[in-house]
Coordinates of C-alpha atoms in Angstrom, one line a residue:
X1 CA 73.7 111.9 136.0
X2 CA 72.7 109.1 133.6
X3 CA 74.1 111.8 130.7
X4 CA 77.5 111.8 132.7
X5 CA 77.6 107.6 132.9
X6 CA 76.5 107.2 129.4
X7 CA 79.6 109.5 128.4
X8 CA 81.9 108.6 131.0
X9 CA 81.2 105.0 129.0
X10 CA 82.1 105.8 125.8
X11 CA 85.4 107.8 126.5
X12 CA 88.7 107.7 125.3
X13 CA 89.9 104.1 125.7
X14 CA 93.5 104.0 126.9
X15 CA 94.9 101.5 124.5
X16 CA 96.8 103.1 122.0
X17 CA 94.9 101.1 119.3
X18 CA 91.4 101.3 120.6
X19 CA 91.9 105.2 120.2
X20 CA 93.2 105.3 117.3
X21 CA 89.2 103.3 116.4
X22 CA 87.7 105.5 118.9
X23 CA 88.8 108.6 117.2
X24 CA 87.2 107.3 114.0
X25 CA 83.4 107.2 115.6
X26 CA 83.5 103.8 116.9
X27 CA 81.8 102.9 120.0
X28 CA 84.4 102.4 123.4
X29 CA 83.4 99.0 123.8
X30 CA 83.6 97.9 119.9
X31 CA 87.0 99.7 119.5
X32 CA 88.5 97.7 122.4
X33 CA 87.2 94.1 121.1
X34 CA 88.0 94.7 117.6
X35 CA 91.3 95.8 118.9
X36 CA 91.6 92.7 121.2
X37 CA 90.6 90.7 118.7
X38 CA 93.2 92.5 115.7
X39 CA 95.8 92.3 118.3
X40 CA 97.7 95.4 116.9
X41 CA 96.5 95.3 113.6
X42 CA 94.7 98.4 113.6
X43 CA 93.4 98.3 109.5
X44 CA 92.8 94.6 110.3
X45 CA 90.1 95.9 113.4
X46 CA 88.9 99.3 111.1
X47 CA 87.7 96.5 108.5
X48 CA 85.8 94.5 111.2
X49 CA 84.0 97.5 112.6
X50 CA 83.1 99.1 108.8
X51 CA 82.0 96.1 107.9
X52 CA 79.8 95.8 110.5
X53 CA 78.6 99.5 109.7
X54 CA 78.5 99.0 106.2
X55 CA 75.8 96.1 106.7
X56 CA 73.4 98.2 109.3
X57 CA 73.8 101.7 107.1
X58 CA 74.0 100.0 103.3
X59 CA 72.7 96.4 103.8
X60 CA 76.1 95.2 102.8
X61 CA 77.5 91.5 104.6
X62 CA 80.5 89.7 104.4
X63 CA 82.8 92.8 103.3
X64 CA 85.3 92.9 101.6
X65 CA 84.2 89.1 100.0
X66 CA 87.9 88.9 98.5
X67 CA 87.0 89.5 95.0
X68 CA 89.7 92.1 94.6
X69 CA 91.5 91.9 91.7
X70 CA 95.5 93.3 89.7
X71 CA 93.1 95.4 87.6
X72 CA 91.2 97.3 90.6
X73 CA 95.2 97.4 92.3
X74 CA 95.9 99.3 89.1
X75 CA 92.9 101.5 89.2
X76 CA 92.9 102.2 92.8
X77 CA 96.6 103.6 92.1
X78 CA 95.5 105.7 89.2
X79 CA 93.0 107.2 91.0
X80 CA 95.2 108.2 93.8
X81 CA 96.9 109.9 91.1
X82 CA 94.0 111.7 89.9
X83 CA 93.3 112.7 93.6
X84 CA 96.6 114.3 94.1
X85 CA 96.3 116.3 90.6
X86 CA 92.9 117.8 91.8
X87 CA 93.0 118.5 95.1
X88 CA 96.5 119.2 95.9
X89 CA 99.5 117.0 97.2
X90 CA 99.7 118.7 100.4
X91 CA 96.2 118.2 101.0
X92 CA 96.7 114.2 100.3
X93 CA 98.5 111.8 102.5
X94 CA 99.1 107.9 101.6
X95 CA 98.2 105.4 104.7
X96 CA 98.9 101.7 105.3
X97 CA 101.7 101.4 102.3
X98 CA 99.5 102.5 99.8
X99 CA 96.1 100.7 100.8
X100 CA 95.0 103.8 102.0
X101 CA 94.4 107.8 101.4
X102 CA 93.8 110.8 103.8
X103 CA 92.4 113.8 102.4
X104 CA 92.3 117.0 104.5
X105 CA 88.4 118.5 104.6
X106 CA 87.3 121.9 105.4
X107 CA 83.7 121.2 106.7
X108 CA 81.1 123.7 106.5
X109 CA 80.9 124.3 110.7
X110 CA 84.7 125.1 110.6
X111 CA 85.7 121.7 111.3
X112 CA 89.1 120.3 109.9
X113 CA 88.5 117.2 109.5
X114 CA 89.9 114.4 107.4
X115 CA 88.5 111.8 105.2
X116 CA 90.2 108.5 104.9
X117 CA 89.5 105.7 102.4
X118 CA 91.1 102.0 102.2
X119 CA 91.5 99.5 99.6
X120 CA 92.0 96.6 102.1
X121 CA 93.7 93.6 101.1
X122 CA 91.1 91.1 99.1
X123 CA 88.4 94.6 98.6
X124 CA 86.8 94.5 95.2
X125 CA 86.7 98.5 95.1
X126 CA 85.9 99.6 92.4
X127 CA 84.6 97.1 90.2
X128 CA 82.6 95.1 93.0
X129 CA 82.5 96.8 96.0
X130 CA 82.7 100.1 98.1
X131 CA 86.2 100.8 99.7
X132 CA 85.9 101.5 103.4
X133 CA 85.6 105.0 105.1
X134 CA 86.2 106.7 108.0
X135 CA 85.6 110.7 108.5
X136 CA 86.7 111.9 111.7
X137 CA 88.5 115.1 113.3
X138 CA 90.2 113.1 115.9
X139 CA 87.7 112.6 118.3
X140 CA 85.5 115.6 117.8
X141 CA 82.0 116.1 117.3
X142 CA 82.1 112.2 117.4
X143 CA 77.9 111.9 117.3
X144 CA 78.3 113.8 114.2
X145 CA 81.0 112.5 112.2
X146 CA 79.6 108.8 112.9
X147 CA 76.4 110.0 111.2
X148 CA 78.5 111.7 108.6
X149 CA 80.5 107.7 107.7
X150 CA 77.3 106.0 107.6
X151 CA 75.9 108.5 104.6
X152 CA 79.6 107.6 103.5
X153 CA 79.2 104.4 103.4
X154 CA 75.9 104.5 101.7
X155 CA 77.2 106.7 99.0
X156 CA 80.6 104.5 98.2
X157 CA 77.7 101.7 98.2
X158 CA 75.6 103.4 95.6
X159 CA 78.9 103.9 93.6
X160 CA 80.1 100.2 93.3
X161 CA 81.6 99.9 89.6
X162 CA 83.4 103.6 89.5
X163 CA 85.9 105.2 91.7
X164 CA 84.0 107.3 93.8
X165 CA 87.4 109.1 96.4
X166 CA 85.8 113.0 94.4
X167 CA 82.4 111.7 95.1
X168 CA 83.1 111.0 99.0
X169 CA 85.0 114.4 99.2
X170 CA 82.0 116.9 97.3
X171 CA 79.6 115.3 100.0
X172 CA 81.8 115.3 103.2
X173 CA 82.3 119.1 104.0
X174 CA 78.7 119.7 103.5
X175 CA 77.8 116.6 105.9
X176 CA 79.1 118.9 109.4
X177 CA 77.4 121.9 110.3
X178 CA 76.4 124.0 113.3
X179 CA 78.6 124.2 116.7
X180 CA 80.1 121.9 118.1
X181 CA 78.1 120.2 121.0
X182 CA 80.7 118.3 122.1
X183 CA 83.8 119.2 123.8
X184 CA 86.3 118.7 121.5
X185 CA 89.9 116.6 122.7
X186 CA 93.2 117.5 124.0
X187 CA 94.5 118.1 120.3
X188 CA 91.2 118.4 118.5
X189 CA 91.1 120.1 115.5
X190 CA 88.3 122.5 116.3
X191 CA 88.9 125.8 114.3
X192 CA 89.7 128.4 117.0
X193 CA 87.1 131.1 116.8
X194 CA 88.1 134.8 116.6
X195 CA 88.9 136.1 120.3
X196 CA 86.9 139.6 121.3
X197 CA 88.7 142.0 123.6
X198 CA 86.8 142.0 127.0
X199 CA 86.5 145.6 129.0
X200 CA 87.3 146.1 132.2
X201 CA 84.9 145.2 135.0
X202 CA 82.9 148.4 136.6
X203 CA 84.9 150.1 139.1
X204 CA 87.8 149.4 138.2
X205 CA 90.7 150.9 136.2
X206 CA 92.4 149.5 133.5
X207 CA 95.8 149.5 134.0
X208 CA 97.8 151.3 131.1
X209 CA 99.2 149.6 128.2
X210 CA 102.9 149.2 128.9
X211 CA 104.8 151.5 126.4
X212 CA 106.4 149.8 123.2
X213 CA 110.0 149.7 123.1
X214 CA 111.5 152.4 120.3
X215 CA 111.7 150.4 116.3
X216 CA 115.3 149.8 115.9
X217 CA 116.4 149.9 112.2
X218 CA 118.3 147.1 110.4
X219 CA 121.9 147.9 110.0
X220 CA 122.6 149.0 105.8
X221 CA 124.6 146.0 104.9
X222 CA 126.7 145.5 102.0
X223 CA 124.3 144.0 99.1
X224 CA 125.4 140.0 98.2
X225 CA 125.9 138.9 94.8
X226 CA 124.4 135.7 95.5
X227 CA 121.0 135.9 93.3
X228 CA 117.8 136.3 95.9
X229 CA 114.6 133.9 95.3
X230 CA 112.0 135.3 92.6
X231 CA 108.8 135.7 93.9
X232 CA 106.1 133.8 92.4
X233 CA 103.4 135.7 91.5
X234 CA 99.9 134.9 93.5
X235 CA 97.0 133.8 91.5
X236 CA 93.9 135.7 91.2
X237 CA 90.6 134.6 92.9
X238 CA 89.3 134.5 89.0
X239 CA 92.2 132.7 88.5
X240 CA 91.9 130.1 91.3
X241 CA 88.0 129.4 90.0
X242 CA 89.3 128.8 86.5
X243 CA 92.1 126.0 87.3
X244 CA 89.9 124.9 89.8
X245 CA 87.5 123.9 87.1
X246 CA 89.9 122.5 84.8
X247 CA 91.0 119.8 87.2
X248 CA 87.1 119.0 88.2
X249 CA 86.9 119.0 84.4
X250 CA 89.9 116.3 84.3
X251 CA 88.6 114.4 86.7
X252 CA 85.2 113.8 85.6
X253 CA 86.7 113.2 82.2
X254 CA 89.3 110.5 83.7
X255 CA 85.9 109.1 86.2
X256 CA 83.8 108.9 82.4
X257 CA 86.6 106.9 80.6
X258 CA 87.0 104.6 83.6
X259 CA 82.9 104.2 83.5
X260 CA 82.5 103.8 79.9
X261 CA 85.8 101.8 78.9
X262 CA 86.3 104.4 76.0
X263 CA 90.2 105.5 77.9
X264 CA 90.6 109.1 76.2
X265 CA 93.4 111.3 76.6
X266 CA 92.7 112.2 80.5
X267 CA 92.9 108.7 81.0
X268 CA 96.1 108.4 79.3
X269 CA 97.8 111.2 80.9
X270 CA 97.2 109.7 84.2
X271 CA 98.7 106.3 83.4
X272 CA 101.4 107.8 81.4
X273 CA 101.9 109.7 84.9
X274 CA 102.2 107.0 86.7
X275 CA 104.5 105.1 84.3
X276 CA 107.0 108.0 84.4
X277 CA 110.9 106.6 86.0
X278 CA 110.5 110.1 88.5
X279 CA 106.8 109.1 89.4
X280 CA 108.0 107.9 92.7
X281 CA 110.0 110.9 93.3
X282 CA 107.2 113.7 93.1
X283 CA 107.4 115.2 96.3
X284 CA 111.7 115.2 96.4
X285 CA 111.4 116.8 92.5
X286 CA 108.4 119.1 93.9
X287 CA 110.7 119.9 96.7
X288 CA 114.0 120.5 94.7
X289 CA 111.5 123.4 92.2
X290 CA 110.2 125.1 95.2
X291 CA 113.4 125.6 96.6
X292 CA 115.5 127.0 93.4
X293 CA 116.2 130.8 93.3
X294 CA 114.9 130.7 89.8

């Protein structure tokens, strides 16, 4: 019974913005005053309660201290960037006009989770301090993934002075393992697991499988001059592992020239990227390739 009280008190609040803390580990009753207190401004109240985390997990106060500064703007940008390159645009999604990033993360208990970091207005991240983090799956596992931000947090602590988004992401799919001991939400993002036929129960007969209506074959039409789309041809698993490592290589180069101040040609690239007229149009001109016949 106490069990049942003590989770019937942390549940799902019903504001929309409390949820949307809730889902990120919070406690019930600290989502609802920090969203009481934010009045709407949902990044205003995730601040609060990481703050608040950030001083019991890393020993951190008064986060963010407003020390932010145009250079970290310029290198939070770039490393977006570098994100993107490594991991994969599809996998990347920008949050709060650009103060923020979602990654997608495949954790090691089958969870698909995401990992979100925020530059929040006045945050020295990275020259003084540690952005903030949330890893969640939308409510699921919720124990676990609050365990999972506080190691976060620490870590992104430990890194203050280098941008650390590839550092939070190697350490986050290996922070979830095991089942899942909780029950996952309405729209969780629990990995189905394979389903296993179930035989019939003794004594009774199985009723016969209902017989398959005859293959019809597609009508020979005339062929079309209009050009079909070119495959692209699929890479090889030895393949993937190679290019894999040559981003990872990129990246660390791009983290060492950020660390060192000696800017070499990965750092380069990257703001040459960023400086390009079409840089804001990657996704329409990634679109427009993927879609041509040839």
């Amino acid at each position: 019974a106490g069990a049942s009280s003590s989770r019937d008190e942390d549940a799902r609040p019903e504001d929309g913005d409390a949820a949307w803390l809730w889902e990120r580990g919070y406690s019930r009753a600290a989502c609802e005053a920090a969203a009481k207190e934010h009045a709407g401004n949902r990044e205003g109240a995730l601040a609060s309660l990481f703050g608040s985390l950030l001083a019991d997990s890393a020993e951190i106060s008064g986060w963010p201290a407003g020390c932010g500064s145009d250079a970290d703007a310029e290198d939070w940008l770039e490393e977006l960037t570098a994100i993107e390159a490594i991991v994969g645009e599809d996998k990347v999604r920008t949050l709060c006009d650009g103060a923020g990033v979602a990654v997608d993360v495949e954790t090691e208990s089958g969870i698909r989770a995401t990992l979100e970091v925020y530059r929040f207005e006045g945050c020295g991240y990275p020259s003084a301090e540690p952005p903030a983090v949330a890893f969640h799956a939308r409510g699921a596992m919720r124990d676990s993934f609050r365990a999972a931000t506080s190691k976060l947090a620490e870590l992104a602590a430990e890194n203050v002075g280098t941008p650390c988004i590839y550092t939070l992401l190697e350490a986050a799919g290996g922070m979830i393992v095991g089942g899942e001991s909780e029950r996952a939400p309405v729209g969780g993002t629990k990995t189905d697991p394979q389903t296993k036929a179930i035989s019939a129960p003794r004594g009774t007969t199985a009723k016969p499988a209902a017989a398959s209506a005859p293959e019809r074959k597609a009508p020979n039409r005339p062929s079309s001059d209009k050009p079909t789309r070119r495959e692209r041809p699929s890479m090889s698993p030895a393949e993937i592992v190679s290019e894999n490592k040559r981003l990872s290589d990129a990246l660390t180069a791009y983290m060492d020239a950020f660390r060192t101040g000696k800017k070499g040609d990965a750092f380069s690239m990257m703001t040459q990227r960023s400086n390009l007229p079409a840089s804001n149009s990657r996704e329409e001109v990634t679109r427009a390739v993927a879609g041509a016949s040839v």
